[in-house]
XYZ file of C-alpha atoms in Angstrom:
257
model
C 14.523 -5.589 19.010
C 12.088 -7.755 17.689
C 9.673 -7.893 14.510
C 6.186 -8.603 15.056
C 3.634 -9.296 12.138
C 0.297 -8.411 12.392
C -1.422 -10.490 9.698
C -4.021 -12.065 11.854
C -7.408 -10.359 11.167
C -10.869 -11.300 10.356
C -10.618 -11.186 5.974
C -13.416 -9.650 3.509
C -14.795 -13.747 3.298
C -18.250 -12.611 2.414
C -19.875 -11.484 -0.895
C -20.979 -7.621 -0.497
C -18.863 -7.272 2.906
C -17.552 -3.498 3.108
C -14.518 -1.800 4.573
C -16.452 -0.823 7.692
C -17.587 -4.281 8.052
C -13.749 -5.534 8.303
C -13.112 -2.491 10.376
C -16.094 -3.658 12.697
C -14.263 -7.359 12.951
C -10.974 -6.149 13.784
C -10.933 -3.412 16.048
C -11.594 -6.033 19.062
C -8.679 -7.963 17.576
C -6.234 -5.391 17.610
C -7.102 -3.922 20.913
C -6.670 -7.592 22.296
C -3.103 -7.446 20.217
C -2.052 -4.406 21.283
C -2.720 -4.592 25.157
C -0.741 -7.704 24.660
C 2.153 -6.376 23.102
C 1.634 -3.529 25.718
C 1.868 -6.038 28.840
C 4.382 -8.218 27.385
C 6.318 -7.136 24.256
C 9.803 -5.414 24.076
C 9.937 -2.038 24.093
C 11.571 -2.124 21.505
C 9.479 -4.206 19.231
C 8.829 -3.291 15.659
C 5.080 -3.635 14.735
C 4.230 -4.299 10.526
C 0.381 -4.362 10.619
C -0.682 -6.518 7.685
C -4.239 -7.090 8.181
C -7.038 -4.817 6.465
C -7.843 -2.313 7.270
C -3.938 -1.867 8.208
C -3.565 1.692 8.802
C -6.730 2.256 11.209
C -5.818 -1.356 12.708
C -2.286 -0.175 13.271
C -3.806 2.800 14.537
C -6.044 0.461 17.165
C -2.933 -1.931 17.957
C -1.043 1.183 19.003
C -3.439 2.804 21.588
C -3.584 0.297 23.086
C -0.031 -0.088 23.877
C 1.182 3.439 24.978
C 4.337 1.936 26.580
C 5.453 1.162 23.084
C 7.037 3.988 21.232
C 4.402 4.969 18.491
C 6.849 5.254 15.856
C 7.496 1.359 16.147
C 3.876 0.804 14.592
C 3.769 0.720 11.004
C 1.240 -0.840 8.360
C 1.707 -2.462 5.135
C 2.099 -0.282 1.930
C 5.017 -1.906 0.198
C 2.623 -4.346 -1.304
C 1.101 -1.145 -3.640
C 4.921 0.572 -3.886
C 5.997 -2.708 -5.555
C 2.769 -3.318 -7.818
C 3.358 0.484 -8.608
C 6.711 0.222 -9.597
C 6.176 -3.434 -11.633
C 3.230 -1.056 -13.153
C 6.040 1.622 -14.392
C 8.927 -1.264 -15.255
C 6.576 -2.517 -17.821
C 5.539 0.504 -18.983
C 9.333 1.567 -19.544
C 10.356 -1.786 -20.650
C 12.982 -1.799 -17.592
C 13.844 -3.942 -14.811
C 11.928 -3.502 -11.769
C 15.128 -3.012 -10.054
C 15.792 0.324 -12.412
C 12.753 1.911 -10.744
C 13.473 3.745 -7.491
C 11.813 6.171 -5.132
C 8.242 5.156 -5.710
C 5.616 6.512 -3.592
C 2.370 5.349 -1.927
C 0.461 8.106 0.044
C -2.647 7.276 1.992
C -4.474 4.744 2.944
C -3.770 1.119 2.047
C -7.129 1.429 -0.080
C -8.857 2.310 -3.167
C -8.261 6.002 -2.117
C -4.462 5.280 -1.726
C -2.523 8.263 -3.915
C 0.429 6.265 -6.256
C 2.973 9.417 -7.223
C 5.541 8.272 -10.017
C 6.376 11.742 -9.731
C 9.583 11.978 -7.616
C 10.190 8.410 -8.987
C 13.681 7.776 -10.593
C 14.492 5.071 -13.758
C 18.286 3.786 -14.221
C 18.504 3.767 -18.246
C 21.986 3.036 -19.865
C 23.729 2.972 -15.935
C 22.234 6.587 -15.772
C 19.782 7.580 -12.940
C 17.387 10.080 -15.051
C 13.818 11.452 -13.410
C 11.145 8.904 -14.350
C 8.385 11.388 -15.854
C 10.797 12.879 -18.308
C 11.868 9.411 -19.761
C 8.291 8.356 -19.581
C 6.825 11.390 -21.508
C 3.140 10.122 -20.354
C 1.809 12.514 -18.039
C -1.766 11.252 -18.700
C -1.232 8.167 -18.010
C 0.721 8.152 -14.714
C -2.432 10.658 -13.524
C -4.829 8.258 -14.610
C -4.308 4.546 -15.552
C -1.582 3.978 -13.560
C -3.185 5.294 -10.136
C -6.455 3.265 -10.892
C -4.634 0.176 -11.594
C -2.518 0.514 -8.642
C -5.727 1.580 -6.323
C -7.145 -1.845 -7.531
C -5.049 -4.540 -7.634
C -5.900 -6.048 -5.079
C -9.686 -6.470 -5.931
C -8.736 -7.388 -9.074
C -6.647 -10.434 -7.955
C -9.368 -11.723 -5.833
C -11.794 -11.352 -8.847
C -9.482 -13.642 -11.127
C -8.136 -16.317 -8.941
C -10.878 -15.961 -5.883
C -8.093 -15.625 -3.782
C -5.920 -12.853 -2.146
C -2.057 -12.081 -3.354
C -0.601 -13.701 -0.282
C 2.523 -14.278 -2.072
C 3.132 -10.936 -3.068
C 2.184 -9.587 0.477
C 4.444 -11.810 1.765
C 7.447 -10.764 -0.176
C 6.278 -7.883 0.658
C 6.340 -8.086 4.108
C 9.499 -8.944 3.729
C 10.407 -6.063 1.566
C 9.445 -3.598 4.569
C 11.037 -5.444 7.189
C 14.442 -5.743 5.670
C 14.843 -1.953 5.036
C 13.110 -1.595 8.607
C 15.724 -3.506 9.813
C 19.185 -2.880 7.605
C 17.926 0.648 6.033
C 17.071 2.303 2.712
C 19.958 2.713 0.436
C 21.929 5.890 -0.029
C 19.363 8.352 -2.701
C 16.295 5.689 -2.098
C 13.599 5.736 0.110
C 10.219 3.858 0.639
C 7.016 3.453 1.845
C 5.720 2.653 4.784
C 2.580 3.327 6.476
C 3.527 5.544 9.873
C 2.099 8.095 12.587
C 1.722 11.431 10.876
C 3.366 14.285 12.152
C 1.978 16.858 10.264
C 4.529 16.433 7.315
C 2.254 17.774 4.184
C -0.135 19.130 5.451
C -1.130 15.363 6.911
C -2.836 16.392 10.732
C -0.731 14.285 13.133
C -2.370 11.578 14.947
C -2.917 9.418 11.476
C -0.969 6.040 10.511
C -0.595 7.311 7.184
C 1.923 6.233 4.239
C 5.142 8.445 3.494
C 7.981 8.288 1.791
C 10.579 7.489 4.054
C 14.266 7.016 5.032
C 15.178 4.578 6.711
C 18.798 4.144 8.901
C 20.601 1.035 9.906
C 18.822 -0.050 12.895
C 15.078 0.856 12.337
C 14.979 5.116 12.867
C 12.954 6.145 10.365
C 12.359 9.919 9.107
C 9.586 11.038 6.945
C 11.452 12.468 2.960
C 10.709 16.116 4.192
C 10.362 19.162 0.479
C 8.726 16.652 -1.656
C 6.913 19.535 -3.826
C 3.414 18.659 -4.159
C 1.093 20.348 -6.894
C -3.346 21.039 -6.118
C -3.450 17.194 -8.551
C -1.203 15.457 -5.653
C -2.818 17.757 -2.931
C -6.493 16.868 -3.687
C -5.266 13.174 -4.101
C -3.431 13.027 -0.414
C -6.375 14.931 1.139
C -9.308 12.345 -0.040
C -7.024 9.373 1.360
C -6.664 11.390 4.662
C -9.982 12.236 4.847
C -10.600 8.096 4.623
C -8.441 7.764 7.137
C -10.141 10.441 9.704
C -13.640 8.860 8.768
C -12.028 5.193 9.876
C -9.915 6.309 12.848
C -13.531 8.200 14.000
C -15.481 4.774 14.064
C -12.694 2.988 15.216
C -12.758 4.988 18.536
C -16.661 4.779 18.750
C -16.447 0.713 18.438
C -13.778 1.395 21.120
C -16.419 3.639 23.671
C -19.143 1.145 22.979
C -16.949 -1.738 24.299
C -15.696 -0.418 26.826
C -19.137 0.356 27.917
């Protein structure tokens, strides 16, 4: 198998450019990449869409290669898992590597649900549930999403320039446990074709918690209990997501006519 990095795209250069302007830009680029990949690419290739918007671009690259398995297409949310989890290290006054299990739902956006919920912290070599050594509800509904949800932006606003190292050790993040696995008790994120796991209609590149096996077979972390907070939260992203993957196909139409 081989990896292939999508991190090519047409960027948010301009002052007052939107999300549907970068959506707009890219979907000719990643119907160009994916009939490539289609015509000459492994069937087995791994795809890790990096550019933005990377789940609807994903989305693009992948119908337009329908010889590739559509489970091989993934986009970039690790970058938002690990600025979650350095989010709940500090706030613990742990290691980042004490925080496991992490979630990013959604979109790779400002609508993008972080859930600390299901999260795990290692404290004294003992794996304890994350909210109860916390105590902060409020905060992990409030603070901690919205900082999460804007990072990014905020990164660009103080050094007028994108995190590319962080993406890229990102990247590299997702393709390792792509490649070797997730650990026994761990999983990550990654953004992948819904199935219709929560309540998610399939047909979406969407982020889940997932497992990952030796090799690159990944399964979606199926009994997660979700409460209406987390439901509302998942449903605005997907609802994003829907509005994107609908103008993504009309820029498609009026191409191709």
């Amino acid at each position: 198998a081989v990896v292939s990095t999508q991190s090519g795209h047409y960027g948010r250069g301009l002052k007052g450019m939107e999300r549907k302007d970068l959506l707009a830009k890219n979907n000719d680029i990643f119907r160009v990449t994916g009939k490539a990949i289609d015509s000459v690419g492994k069937k087995s290739i791994k795809v890790v869409v990096v550019g933005n918007p990377c789940n609807t671009n994903a989305l693009t690259c992948m119908k337009n290669a329908p010889s590739i398995p559509k489970e091989n297409f993934t986009c970039l949310t690790r970058l938002d898992q690990n600025r979650a989890k350095s989010q709940l290290a500090h706030k613990l006054g742990v290691s980042v590597s004490q925080i496991m299990n992490v979630i990013i739902w959604g979109n790779h956006s400002g609508t993008q649900f972080p859930d600390a919920r299901h999260a795990s912290v290692v404290l004294n070599g003992v794996i304890q549930p994350l909210t109860g050594a916390l105590s902060d509800d409020a905060w992990i509904k409030s603070d901690f999403i919205t900082t999460v949800q804007s990072r990014g932006a905020a990164v660009i606003k103080a050094r007028g320039l994108s995190s590319a190292m962080s993406a890229a050790k990102a990247i590299g993040d997702h393709t390792r446990d792509w490649w070797f696995g997730t650990k026994e008790g761990e999983f990550t994120s990654m953004g992948v074709i819904s199935d219709g796991s929560y309540n998610i209609p399939a047909g979406i590149i969407y982020s889940f918690p997932v497992t990952i096996q030796a090799g690159g077979k990944w399964s979606i972390v199926q009994g997660l209990k979700q409460d209406d907070f987390a439901t509302e939260k998942m449903v605005a992203t997907y609802n994003e997501l829907q509005e994107e993957a609908t103008e993504a196909a009309k820029l498609a139409a009026e191409a191709d006519n």
